[in-house]
PDB file of C-alpha atoms in Angstrom:
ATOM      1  CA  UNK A 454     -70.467 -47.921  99.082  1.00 65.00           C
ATOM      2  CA  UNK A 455     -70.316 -44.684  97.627  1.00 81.00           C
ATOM      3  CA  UNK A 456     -67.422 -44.353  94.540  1.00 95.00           C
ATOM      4  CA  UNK A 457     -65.212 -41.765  96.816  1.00 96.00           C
ATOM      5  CA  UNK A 458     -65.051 -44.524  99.595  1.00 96.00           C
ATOM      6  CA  UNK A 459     -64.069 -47.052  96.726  1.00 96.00           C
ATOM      7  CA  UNK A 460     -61.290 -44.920  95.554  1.00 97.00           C
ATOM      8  CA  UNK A 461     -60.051 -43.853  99.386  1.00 97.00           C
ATOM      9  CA  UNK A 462     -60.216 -47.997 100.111  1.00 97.00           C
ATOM     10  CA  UNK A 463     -58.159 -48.732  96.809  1.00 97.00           C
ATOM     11  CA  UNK A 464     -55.792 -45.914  97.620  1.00 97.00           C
ATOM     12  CA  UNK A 465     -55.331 -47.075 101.570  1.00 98.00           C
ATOM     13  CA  UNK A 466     -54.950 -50.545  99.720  1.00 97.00           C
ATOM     14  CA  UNK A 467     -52.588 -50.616  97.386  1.00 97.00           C
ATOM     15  CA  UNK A 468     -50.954 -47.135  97.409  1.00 98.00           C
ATOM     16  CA  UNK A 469     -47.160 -47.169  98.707  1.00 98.00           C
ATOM     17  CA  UNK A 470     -46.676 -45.052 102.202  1.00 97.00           C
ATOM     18  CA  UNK A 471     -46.720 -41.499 101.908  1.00 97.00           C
ATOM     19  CA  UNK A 472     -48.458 -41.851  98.763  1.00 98.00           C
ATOM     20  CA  UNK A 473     -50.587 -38.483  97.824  1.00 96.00           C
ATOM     21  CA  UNK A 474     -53.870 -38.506  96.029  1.00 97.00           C
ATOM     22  CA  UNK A 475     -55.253 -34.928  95.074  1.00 95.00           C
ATOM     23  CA  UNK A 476     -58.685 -34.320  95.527  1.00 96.00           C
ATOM     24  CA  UNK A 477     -60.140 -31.391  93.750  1.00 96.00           C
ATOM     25  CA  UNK A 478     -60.136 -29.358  96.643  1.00 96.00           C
ATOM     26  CA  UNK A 479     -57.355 -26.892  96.047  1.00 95.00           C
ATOM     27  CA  UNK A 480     -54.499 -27.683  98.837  1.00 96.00           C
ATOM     28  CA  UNK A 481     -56.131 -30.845  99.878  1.00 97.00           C
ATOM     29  CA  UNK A 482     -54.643 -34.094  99.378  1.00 97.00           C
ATOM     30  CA  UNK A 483     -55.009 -37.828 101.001  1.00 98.00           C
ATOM     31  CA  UNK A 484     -52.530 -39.347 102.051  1.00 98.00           C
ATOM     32  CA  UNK A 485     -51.401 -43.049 103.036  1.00 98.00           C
ATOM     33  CA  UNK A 486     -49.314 -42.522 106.644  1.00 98.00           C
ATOM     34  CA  UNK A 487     -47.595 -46.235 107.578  1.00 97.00           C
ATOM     35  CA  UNK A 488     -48.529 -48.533 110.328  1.00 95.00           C
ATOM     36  CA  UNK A 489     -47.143 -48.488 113.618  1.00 95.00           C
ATOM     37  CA  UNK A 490     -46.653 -50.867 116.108  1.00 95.00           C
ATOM     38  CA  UNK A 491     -49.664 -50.298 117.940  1.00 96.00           C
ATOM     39  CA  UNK A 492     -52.146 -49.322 114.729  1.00 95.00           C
ATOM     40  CA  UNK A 493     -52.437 -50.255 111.049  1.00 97.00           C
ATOM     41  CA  UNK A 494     -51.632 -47.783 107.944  1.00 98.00           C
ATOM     42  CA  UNK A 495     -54.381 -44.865 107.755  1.00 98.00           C
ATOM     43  CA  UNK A 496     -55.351 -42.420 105.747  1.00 98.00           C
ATOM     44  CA  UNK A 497     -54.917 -38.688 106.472  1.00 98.00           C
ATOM     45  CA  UNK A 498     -56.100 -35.260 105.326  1.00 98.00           C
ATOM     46  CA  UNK A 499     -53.184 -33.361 104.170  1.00 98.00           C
ATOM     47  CA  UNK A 500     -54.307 -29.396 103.973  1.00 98.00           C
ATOM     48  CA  UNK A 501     -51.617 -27.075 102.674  1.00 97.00           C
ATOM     49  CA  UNK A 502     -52.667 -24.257 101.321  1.00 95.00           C
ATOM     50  CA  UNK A 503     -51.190 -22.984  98.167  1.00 94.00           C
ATOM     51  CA  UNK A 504     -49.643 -19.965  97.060  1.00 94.00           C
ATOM     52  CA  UNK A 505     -50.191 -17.104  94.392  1.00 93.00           C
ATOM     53  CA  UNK A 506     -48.338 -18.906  91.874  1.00 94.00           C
ATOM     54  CA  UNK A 507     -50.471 -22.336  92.975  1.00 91.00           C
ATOM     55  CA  UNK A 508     -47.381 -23.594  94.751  1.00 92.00           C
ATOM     56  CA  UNK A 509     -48.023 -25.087  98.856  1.00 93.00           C
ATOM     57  CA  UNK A 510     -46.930 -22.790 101.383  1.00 93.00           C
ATOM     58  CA  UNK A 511     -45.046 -25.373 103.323  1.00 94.00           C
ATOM     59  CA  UNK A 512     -43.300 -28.442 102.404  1.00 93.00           C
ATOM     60  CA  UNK A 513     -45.659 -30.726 104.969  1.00 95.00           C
ATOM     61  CA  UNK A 514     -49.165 -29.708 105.714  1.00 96.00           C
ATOM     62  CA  UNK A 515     -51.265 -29.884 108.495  1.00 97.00           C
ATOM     63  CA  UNK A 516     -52.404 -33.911 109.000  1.00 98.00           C
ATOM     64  CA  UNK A 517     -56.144 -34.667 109.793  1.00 98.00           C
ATOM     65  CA  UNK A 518     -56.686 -37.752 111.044  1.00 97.00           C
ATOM     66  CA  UNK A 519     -60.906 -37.508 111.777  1.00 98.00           C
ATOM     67  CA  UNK A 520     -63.491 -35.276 112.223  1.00 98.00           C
ATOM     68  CA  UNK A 521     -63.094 -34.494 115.949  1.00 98.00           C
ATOM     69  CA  UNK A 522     -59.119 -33.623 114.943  1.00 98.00           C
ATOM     70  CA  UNK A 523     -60.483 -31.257 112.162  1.00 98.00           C
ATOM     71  CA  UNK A 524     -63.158 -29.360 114.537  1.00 98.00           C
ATOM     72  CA  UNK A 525     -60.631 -28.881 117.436  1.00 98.00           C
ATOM     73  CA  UNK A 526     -57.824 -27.309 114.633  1.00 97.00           C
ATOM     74  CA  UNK A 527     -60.394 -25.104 113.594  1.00 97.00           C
ATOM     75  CA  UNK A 528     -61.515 -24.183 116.299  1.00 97.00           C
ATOM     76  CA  UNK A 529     -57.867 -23.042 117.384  1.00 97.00           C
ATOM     77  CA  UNK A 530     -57.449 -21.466 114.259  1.00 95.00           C
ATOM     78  CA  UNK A 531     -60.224 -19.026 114.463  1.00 96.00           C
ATOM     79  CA  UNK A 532     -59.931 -18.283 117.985  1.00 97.00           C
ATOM     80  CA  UNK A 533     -59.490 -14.451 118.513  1.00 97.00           C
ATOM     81  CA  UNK A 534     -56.690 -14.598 120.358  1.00 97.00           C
ATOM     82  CA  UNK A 535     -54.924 -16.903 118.162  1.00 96.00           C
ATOM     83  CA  UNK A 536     -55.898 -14.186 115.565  1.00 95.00           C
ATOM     84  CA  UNK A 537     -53.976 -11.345 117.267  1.00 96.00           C
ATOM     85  CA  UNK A 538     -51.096 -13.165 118.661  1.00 96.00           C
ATOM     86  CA  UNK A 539     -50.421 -14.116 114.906  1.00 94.00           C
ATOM     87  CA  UNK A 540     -50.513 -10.544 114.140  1.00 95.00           C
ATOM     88  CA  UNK A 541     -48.134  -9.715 116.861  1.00 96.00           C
ATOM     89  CA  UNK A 542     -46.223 -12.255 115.554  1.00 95.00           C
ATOM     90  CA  UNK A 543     -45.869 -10.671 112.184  1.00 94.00           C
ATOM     91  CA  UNK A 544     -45.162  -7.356 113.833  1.00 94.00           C
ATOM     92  CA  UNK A 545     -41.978  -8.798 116.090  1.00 95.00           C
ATOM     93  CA  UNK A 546     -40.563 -11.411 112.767  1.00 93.00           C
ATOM     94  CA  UNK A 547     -38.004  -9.934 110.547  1.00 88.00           C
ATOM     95  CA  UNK A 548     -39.390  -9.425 106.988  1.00 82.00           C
ATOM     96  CA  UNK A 549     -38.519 -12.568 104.881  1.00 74.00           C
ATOM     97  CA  UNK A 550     -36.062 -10.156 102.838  1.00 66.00           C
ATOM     98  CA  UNK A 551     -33.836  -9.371 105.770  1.00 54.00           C
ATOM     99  CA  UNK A 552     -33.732 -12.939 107.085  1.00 53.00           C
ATOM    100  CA  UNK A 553     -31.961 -14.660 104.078  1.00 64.00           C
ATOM    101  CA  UNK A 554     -28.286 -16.227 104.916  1.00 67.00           C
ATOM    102  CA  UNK A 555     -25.978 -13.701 103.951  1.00 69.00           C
ATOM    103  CA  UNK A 556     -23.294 -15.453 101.524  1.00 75.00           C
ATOM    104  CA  UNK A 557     -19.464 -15.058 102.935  1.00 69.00           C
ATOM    105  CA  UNK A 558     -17.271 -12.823 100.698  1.00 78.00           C
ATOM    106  CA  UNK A 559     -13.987 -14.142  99.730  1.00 66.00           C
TER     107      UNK A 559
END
């Protein structure tokens, strides 16, 4: 058993649910999801990328469960047409700047 499989088995072990190891992929973490009903507690890839300032981009990341479930996202993700409806996307959104809650004056 290779030491990376020793830590992932400790961490699926004994870590609490939710639980986040880093890895040193930037924006890659592991983490513990619970048990259901009909499966035990897992481990998942968390990928969120991070920032400028080396914050994430979102509060949750995308969760990988196995290989097949990484292939299919990426191969979503770099589909052209994905590609340009993004950028249409970013065309039809408001700018961040003009989308904050205006504050009520009283």
């Amino acid at each position: 058993m290779s030491d990376i499989q020793g830590q992932l088995q400790e961490h699926l072990k004994n870590a609490e649910e939710w639980a986040k190891m880093e890895t040193p992929i930037p924006g890659v973490f592991v983490v513990k999801v619970p048990g259901s009903k009909t499966r035990p507690p897992m481990l998942f890839l968390e990928i969120n990328p991070l920032k400028s300032d080396g914050k994430p981009m979102k509060r949750k990341g995308l969760f990988v469960r196995d290989y097949e479930m990484l292939v299919k996202f990426s191969e979503a993700l770099t589909d052209d047409k994905v590609v340009r409806l993004i950028k249409e996307l970013e065309d039809v959104n408001p700018d961040e700047d003009k989308a904050k809650t205006k504050k009520l004056k009283m």
